[in-house]
PDB file of C-alpha atoms in Angstrom:
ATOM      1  CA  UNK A   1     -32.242 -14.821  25.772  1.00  0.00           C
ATOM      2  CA  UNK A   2     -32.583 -13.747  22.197  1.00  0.00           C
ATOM      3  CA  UNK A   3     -29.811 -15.685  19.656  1.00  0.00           C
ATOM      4  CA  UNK A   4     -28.514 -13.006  17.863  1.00  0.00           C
ATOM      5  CA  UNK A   5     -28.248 -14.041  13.935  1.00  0.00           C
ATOM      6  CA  UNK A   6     -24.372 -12.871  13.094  1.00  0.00           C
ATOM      7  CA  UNK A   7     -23.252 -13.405   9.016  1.00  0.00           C
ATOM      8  CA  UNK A   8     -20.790 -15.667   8.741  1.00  0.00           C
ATOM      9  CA  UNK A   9     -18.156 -13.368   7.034  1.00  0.00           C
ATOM     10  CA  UNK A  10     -18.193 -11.349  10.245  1.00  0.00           C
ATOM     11  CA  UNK A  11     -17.607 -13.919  12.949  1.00  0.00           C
ATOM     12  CA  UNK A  12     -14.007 -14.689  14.166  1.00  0.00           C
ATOM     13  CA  UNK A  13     -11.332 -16.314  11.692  1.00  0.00           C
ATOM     14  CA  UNK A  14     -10.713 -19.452  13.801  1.00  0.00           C
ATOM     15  CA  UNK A  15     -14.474 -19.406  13.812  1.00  0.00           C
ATOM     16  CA  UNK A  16     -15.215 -19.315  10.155  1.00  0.00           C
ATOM     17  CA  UNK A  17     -12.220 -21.685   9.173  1.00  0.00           C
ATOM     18  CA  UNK A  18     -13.719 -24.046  11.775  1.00  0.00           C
ATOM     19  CA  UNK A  19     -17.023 -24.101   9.897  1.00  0.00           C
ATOM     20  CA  UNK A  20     -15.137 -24.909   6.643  1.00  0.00           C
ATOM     21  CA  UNK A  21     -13.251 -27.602   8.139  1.00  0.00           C
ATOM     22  CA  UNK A  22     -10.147 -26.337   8.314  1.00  0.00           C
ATOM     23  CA  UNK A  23      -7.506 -25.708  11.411  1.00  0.00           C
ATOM     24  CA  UNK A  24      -8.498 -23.125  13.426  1.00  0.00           C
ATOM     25  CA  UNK A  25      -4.748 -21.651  12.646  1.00  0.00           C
ATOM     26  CA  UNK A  26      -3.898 -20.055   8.818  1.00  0.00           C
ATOM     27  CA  UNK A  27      -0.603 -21.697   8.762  1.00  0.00           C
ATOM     28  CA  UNK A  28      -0.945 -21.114   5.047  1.00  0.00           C
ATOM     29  CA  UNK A  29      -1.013 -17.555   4.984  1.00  0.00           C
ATOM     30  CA  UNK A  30       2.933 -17.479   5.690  1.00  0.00           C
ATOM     31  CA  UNK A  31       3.413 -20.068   3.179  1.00  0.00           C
ATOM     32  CA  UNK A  32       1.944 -17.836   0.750  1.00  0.00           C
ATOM     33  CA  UNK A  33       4.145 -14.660   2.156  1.00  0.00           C
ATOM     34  CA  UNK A  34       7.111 -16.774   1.874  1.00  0.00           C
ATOM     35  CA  UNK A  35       6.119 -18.333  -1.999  1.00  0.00           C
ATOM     36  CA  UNK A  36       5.917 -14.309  -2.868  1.00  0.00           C
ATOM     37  CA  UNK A  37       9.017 -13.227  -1.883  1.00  0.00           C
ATOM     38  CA  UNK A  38      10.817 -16.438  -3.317  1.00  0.00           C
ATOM     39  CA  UNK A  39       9.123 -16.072  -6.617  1.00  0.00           C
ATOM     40  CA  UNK A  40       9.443 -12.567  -7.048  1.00  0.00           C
ATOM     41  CA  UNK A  41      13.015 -12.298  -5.868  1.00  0.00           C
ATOM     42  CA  UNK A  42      13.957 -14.719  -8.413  1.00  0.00           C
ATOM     43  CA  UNK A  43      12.567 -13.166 -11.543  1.00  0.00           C
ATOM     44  CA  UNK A  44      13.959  -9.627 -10.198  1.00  0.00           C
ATOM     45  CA  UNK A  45      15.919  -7.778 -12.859  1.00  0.00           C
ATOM     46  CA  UNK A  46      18.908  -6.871 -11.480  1.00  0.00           C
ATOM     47  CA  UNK A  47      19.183  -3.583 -13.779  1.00  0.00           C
ATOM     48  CA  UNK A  48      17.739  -0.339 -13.615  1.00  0.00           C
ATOM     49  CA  UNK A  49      14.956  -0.023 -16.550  1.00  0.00           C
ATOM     50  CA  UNK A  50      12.931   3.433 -15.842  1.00  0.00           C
ATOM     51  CA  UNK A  51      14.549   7.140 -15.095  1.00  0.00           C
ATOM     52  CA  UNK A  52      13.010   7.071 -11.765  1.00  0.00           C
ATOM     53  CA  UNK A  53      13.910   3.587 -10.346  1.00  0.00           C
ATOM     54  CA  UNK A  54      17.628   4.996 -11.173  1.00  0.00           C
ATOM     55  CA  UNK A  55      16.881   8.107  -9.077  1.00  0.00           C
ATOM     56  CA  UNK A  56      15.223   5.966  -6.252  1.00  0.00           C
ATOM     57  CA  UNK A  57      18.809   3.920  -6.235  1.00  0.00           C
ATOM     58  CA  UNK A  58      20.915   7.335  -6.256  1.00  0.00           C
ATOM     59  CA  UNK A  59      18.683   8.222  -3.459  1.00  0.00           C
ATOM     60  CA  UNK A  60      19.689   5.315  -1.416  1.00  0.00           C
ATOM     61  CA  UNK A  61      23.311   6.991  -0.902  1.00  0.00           C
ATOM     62  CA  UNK A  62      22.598  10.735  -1.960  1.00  0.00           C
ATOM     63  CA  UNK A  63      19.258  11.701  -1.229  1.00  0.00           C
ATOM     64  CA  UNK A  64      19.078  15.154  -3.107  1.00  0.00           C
ATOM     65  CA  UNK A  65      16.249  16.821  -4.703  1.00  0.00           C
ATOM     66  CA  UNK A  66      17.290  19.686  -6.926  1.00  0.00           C
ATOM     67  CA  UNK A  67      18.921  16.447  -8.817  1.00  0.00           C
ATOM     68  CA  UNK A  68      15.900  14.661  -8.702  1.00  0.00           C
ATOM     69  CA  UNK A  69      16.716  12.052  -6.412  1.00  0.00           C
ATOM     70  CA  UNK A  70      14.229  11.042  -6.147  1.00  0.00           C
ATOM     71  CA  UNK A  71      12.386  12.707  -8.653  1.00  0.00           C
ATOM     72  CA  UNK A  72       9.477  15.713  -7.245  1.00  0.00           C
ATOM     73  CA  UNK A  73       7.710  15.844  -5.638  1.00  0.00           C
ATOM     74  CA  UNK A  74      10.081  13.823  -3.381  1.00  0.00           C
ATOM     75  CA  UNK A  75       8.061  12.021  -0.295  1.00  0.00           C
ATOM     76  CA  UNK A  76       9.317   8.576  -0.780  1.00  0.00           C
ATOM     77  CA  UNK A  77      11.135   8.603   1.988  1.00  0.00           C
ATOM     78  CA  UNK A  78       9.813   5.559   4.068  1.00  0.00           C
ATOM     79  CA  UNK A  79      10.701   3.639   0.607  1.00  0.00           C
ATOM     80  CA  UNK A  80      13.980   5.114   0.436  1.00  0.00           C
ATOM     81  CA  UNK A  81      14.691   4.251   3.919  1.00  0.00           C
ATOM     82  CA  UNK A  82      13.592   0.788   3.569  1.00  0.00           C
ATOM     83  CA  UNK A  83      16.320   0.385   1.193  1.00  0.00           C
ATOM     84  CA  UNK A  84      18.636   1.885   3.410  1.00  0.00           C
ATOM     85  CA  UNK A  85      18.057  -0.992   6.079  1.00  0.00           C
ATOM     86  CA  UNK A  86      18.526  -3.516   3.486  1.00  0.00           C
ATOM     87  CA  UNK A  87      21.919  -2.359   2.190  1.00  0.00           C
ATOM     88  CA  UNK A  88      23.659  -4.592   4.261  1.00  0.00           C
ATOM     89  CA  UNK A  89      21.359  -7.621   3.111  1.00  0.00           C
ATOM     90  CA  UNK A  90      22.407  -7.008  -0.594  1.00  0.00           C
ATOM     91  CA  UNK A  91      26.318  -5.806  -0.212  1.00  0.00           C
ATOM     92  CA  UNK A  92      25.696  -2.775  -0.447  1.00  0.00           C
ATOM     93  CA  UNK A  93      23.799  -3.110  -4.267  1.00  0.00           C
ATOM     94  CA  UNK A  94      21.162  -0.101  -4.299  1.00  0.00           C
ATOM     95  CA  UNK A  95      18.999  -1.812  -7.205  1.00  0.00           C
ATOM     96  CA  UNK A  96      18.784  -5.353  -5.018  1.00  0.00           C
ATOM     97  CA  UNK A  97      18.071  -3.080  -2.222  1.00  0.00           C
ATOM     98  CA  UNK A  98      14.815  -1.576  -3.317  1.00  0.00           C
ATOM     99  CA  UNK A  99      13.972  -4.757  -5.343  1.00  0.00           C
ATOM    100  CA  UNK A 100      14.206  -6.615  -2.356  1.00  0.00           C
ATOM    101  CA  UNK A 101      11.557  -4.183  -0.739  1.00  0.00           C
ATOM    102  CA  UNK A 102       9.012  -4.401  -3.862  1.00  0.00           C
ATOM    103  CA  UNK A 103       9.409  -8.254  -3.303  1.00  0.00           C
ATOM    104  CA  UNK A 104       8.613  -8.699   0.256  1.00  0.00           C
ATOM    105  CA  UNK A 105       5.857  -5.653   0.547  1.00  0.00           C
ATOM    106  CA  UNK A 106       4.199  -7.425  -2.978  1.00  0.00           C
ATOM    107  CA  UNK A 107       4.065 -10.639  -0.916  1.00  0.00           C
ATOM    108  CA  UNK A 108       2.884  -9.757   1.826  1.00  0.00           C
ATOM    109  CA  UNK A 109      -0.661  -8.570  -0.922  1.00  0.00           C
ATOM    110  CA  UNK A 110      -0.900 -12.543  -1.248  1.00  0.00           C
ATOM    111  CA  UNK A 111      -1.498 -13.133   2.634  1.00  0.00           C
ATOM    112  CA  UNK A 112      -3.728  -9.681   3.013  1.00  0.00           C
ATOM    113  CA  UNK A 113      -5.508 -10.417  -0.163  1.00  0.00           C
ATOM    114  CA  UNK A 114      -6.240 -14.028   1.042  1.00  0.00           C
ATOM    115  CA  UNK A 115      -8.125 -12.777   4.397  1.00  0.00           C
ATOM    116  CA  UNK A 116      -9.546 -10.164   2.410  1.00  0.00           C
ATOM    117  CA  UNK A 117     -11.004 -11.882   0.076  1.00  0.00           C
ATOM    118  CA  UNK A 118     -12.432 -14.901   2.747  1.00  0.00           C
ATOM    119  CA  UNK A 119     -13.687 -12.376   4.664  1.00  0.00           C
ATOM    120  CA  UNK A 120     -15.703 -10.848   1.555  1.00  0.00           C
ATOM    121  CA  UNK A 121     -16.726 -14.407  -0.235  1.00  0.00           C
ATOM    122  CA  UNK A 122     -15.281 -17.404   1.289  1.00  0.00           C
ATOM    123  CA  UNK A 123     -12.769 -19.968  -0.122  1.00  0.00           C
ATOM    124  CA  UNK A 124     -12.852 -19.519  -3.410  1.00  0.00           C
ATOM    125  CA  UNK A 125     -13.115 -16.134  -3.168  1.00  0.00           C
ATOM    126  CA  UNK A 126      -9.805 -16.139  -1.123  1.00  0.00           C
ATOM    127  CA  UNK A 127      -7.914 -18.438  -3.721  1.00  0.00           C
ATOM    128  CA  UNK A 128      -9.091 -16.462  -6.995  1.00  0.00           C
ATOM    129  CA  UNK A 129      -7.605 -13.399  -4.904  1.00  0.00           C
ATOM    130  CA  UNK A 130      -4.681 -15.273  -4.699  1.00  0.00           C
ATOM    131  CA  UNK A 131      -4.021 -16.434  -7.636  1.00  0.00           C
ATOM    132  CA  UNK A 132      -4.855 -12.973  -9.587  1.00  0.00           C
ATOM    133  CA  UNK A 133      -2.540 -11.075  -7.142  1.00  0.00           C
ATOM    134  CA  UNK A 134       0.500 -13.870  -7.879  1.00  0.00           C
ATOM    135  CA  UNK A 135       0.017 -14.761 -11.771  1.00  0.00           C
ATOM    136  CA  UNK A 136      -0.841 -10.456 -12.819  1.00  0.00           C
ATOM    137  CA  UNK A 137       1.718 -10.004 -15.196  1.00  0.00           C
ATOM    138  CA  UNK A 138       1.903  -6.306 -14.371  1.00  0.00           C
ATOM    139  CA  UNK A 139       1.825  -7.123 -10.302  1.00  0.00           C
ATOM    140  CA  UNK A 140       4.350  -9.227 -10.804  1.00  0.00           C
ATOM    141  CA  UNK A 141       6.647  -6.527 -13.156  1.00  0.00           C
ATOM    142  CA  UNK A 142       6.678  -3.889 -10.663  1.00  0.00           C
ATOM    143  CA  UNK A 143       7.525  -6.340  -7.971  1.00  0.00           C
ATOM    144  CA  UNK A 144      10.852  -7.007  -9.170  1.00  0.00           C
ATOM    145  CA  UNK A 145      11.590  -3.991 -10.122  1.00  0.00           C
ATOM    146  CA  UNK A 146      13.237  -0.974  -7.769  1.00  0.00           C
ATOM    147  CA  UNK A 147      10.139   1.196  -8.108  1.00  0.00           C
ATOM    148  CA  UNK A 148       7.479   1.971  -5.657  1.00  0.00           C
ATOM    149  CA  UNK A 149       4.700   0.092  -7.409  1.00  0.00           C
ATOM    150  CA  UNK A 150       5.311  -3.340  -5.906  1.00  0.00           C
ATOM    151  CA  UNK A 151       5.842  -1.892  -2.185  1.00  0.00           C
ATOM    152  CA  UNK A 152       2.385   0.026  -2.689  1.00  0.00           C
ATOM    153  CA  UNK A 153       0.452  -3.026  -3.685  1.00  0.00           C
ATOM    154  CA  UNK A 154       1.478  -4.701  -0.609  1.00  0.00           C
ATOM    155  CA  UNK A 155       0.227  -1.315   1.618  1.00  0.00           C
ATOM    156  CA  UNK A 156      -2.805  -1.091  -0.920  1.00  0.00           C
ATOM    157  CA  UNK A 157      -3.858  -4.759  -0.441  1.00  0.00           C
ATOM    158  CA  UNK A 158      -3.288  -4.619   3.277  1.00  0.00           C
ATOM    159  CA  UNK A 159      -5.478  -1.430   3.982  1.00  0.00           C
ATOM    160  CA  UNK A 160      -8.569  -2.964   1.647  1.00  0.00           C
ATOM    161  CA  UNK A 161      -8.184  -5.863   4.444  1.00  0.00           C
ATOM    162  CA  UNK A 162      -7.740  -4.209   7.578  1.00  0.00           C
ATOM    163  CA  UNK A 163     -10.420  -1.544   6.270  1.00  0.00           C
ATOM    164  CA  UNK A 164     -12.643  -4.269   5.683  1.00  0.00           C
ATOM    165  CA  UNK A 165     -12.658  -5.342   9.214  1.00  0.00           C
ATOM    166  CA  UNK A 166     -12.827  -2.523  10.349  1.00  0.00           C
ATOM    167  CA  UNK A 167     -15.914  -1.953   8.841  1.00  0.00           C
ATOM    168  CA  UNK A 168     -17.237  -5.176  10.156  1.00  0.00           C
ATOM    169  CA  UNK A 169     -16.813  -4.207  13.922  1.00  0.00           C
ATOM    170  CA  UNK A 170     -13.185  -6.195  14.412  1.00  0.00           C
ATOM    171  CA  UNK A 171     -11.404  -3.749  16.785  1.00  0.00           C
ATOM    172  CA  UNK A 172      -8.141  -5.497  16.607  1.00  0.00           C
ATOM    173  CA  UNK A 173      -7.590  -4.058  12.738  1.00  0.00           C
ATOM    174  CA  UNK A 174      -8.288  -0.451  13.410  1.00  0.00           C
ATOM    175  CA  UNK A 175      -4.328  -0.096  14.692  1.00  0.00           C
ATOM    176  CA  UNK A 176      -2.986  -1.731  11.630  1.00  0.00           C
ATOM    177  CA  UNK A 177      -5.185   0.074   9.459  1.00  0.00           C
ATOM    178  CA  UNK A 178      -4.305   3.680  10.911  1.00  0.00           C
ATOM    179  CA  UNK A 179      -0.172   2.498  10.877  1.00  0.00           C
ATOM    180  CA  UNK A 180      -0.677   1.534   7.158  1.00  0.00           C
ATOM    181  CA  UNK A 181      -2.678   4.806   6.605  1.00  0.00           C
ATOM    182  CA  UNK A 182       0.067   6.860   8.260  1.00  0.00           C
ATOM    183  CA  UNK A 183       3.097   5.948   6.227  1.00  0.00           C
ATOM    184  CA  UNK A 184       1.115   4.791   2.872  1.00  0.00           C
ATOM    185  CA  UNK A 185       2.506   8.798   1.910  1.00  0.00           C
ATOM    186  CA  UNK A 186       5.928   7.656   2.473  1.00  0.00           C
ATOM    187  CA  UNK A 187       5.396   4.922  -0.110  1.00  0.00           C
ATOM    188  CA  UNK A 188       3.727   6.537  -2.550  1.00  0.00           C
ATOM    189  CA  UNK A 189       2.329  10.222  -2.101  1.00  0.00           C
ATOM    190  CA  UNK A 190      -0.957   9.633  -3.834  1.00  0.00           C
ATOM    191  CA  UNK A 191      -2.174   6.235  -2.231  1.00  0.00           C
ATOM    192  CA  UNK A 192      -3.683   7.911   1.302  1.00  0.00           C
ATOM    193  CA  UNK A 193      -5.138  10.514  -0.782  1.00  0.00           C
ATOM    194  CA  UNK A 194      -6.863   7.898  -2.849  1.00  0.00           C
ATOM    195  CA  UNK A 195      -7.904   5.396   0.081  1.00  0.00           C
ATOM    196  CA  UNK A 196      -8.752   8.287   2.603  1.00  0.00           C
ATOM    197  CA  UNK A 197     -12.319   7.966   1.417  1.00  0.00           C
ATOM    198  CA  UNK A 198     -13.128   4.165   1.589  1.00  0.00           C
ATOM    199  CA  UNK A 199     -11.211   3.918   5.202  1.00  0.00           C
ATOM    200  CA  UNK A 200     -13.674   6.646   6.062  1.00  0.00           C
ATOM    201  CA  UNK A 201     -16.600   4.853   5.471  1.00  0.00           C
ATOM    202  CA  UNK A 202     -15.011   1.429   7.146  1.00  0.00           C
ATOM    203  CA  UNK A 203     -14.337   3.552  10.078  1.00  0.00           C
ATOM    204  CA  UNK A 204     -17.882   4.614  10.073  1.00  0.00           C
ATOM    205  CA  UNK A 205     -19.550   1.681   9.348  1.00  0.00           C
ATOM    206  CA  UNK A 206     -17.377   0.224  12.080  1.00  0.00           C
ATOM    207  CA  UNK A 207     -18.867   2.516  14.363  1.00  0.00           C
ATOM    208  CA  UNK A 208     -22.638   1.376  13.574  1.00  0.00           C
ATOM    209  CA  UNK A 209     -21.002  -2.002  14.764  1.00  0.00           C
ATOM    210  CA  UNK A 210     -19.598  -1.059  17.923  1.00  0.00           C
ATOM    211  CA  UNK A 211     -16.059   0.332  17.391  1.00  0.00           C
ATOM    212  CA  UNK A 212     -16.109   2.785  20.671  1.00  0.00           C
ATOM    213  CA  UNK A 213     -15.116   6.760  19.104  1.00  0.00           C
ATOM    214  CA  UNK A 214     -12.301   6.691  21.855  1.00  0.00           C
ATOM    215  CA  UNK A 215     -10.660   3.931  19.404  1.00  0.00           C
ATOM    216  CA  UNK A 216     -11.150   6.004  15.932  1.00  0.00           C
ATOM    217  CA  UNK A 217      -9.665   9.404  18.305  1.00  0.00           C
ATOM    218  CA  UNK A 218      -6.662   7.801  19.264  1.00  0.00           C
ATOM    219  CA  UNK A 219      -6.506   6.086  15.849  1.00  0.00           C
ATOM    220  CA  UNK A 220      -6.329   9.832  14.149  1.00  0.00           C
ATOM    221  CA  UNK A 221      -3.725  11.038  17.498  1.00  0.00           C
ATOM    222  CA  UNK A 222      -1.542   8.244  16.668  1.00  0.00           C
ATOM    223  CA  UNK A 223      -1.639   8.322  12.701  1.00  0.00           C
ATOM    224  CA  UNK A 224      -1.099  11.905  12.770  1.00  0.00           C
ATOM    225  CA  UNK A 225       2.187  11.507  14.949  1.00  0.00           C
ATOM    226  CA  UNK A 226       3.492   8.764  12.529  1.00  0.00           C
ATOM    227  CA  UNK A 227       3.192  11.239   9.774  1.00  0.00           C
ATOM    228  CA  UNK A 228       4.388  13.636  11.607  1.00  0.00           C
ATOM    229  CA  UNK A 229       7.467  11.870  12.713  1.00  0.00           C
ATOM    230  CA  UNK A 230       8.512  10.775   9.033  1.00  0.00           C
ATOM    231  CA  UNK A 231       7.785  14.116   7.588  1.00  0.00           C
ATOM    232  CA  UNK A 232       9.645  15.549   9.682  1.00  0.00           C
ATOM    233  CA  UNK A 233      12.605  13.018   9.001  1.00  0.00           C
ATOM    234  CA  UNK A 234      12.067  13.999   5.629  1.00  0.00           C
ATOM    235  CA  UNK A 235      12.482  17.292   5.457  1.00  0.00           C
ATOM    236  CA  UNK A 236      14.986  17.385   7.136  1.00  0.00           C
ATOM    237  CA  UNK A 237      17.422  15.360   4.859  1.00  0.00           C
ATOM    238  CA  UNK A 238      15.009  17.675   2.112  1.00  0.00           C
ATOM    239  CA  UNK A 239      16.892  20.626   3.612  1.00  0.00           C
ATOM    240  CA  UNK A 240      13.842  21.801   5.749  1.00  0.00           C
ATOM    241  CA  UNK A 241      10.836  23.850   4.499  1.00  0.00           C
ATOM    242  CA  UNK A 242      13.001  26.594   3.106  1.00  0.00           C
ATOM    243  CA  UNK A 243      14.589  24.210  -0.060  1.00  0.00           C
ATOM    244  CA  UNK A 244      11.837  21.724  -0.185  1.00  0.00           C
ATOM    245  CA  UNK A 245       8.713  24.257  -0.112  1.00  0.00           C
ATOM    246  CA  UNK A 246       9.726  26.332  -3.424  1.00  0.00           C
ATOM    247  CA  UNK A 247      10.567  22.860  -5.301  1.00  0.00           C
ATOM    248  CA  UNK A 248       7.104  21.417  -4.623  1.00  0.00           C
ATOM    249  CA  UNK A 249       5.742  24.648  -6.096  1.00  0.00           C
ATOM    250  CA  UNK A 250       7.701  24.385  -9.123  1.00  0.00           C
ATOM    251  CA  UNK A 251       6.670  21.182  -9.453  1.00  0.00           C
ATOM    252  CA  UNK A 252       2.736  21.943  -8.418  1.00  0.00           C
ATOM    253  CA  UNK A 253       2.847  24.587 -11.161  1.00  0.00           C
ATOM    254  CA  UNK A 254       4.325  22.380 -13.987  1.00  0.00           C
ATOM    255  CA  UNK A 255       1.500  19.516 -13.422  1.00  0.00           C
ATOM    256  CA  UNK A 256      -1.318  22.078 -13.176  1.00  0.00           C
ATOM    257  CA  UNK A 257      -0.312  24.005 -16.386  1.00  0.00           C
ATOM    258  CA  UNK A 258      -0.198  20.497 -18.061  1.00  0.00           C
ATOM    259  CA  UNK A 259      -3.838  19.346 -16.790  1.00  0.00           C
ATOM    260  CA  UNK A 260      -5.194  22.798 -17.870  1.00  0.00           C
ATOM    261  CA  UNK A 261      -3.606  23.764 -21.485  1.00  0.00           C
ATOM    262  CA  UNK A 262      -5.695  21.107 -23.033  1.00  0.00           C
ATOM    263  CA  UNK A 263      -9.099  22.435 -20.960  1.00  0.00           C
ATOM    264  CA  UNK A 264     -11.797  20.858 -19.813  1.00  0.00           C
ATOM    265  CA  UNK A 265     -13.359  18.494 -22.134  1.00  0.00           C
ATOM    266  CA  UNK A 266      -9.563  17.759 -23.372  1.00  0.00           C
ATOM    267  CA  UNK A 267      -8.972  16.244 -19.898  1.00  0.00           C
ATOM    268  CA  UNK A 268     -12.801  14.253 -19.699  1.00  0.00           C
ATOM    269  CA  UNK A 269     -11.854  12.706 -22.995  1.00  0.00           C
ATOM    270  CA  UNK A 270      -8.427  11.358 -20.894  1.00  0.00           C
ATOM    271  CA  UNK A 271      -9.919  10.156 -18.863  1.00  0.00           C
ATOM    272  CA  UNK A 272     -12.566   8.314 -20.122  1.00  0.00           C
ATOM    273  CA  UNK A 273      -9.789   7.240 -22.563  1.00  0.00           C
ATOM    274  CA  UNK A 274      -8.163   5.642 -19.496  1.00  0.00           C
ATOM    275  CA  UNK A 275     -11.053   3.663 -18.156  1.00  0.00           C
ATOM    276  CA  UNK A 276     -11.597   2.565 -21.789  1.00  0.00           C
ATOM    277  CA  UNK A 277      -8.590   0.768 -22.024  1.00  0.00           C
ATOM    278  CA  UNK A 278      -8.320  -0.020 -18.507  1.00  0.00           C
ATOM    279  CA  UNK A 279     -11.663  -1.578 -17.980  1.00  0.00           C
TER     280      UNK A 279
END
């Protein structure tokens, strides 16, 4: 019988740790979920520094749109409800509420970004993950702060892993992935709009490698009645299609006369602005 040659980076965890030398089981991984939330729980800020992250709080108790809580266009309601469930936790205090979200979602990046990152180079790739996605000034900010920036680094960081996977033929990731994919919108709006591409090609690359289509059809059946569940959650506290449609509109129209009064070559020079001082 013919050995099959399989890269390393795409056999089993327990397999690759066991080449390394190391226990079969990533106790570690929870350590580093744990060390996240302590650290970023501690350093949290226990005020309300930005317009919005005061809207997201008001939202916690009084979720209203025409006062911009939260602000347009409005679908943050899987954070908002997250916050909700952890009222209790924090007495009751809206701004510990949704920091307490940024901090566990942000540490769960350091577990995800671990695999990731052993999955794509090894060891030290794993730990350099690590350590960037702890010691990131920035990273670290947002995660104490009652925004939706720390929550979607942990849902960003967790669908580069699963999607990963994926793309290597590991079946087991695919429901993950299309869960994380589903209420990513509910996070953040623009963060499935922005992945949808790369899980695309996972998904098909997974395919070359054996993922059966049955898997990807039920993935889509499944993902699409998550979303549909939580939209429909949402607008209904949103007052239903009737209130909610004419304020996305509004707000559609204000963005879109913004990105075109300046033209064209006003908004190329943005944006290569941007990945100027970004780079």
């Amino acid at each position: 019988m013919t050995q099959l040659n399989v890269p390393e980076r795409l056999l089993p965890l327990a397999e690759q740790l066991r080449r390394q030398g190391l226990p079969a089981t990533p106790w570690w991984l929870v350590g580093l979920f744990v060390v996240g939330v302590l650290s970023r729980w501690a350093t949290r800020t226990e005020l309300v520094q930005a317009w919005d992250a005061g809207n997201f709080v008001l939202a916690l108790k009084d979720f209203d749109l025409m006062r911009h809580q939260p602000h347009l266009p409005g679908i943050f309601w899987l954070l908002i409800a997250l916050g909700r469930v952890l009222l209790p936790i924090t007495a009751g205090n809206g701004v510990a509420a949704l920091e307490l979200v940024n901090a566990v979602a942000s540490a769960a990046a350091l577990p995800c970004g671990w695999y990731l990152g052993f999955r794509c180079g090894g060891l030290r790739t794993a730990w350099w993950m690590v350590a960037l996605l702890f010691s990131a000034p920035l990273l670290w900010y947002y995660a104490s702060q009652p925004l939706s920036y720390g929550a979607e680094l942990g849902w960003v960081v967790a669908i580069g892993c699963c999607a990963w996977c994926v793309a290597a033929g590991d079946r087991p990731f695919l429901l993950p992935l299309v869960v994380l994919m589903a209420t990513a919108g509910g996070i953040r709006p623009n963060t499935p709009l922005f992945l949808l591409p790369l899980v695309v090609v996972c998904c098909w690359r997974g395919w070359q490698r054996g993922v059966e289509p049955w898997r990807f059809l039920a993935g889509v059946l499944l993902g699409g009645g998550l979303l549909a569940g939580w939209l429909s959650l949402f607008l209904r506290e949103a007052g239903g299609l009737e209130d909610f449609g004419p304020l996305l509109m509004l707000w559609k129209g204000m963005h879109t006369d913004q990105a075109s009064s300046g033209g064209y070559l006003n908004n190329l020079w943005s944006l290569v602005k941007t990945i100027t001082l970004t780079a």
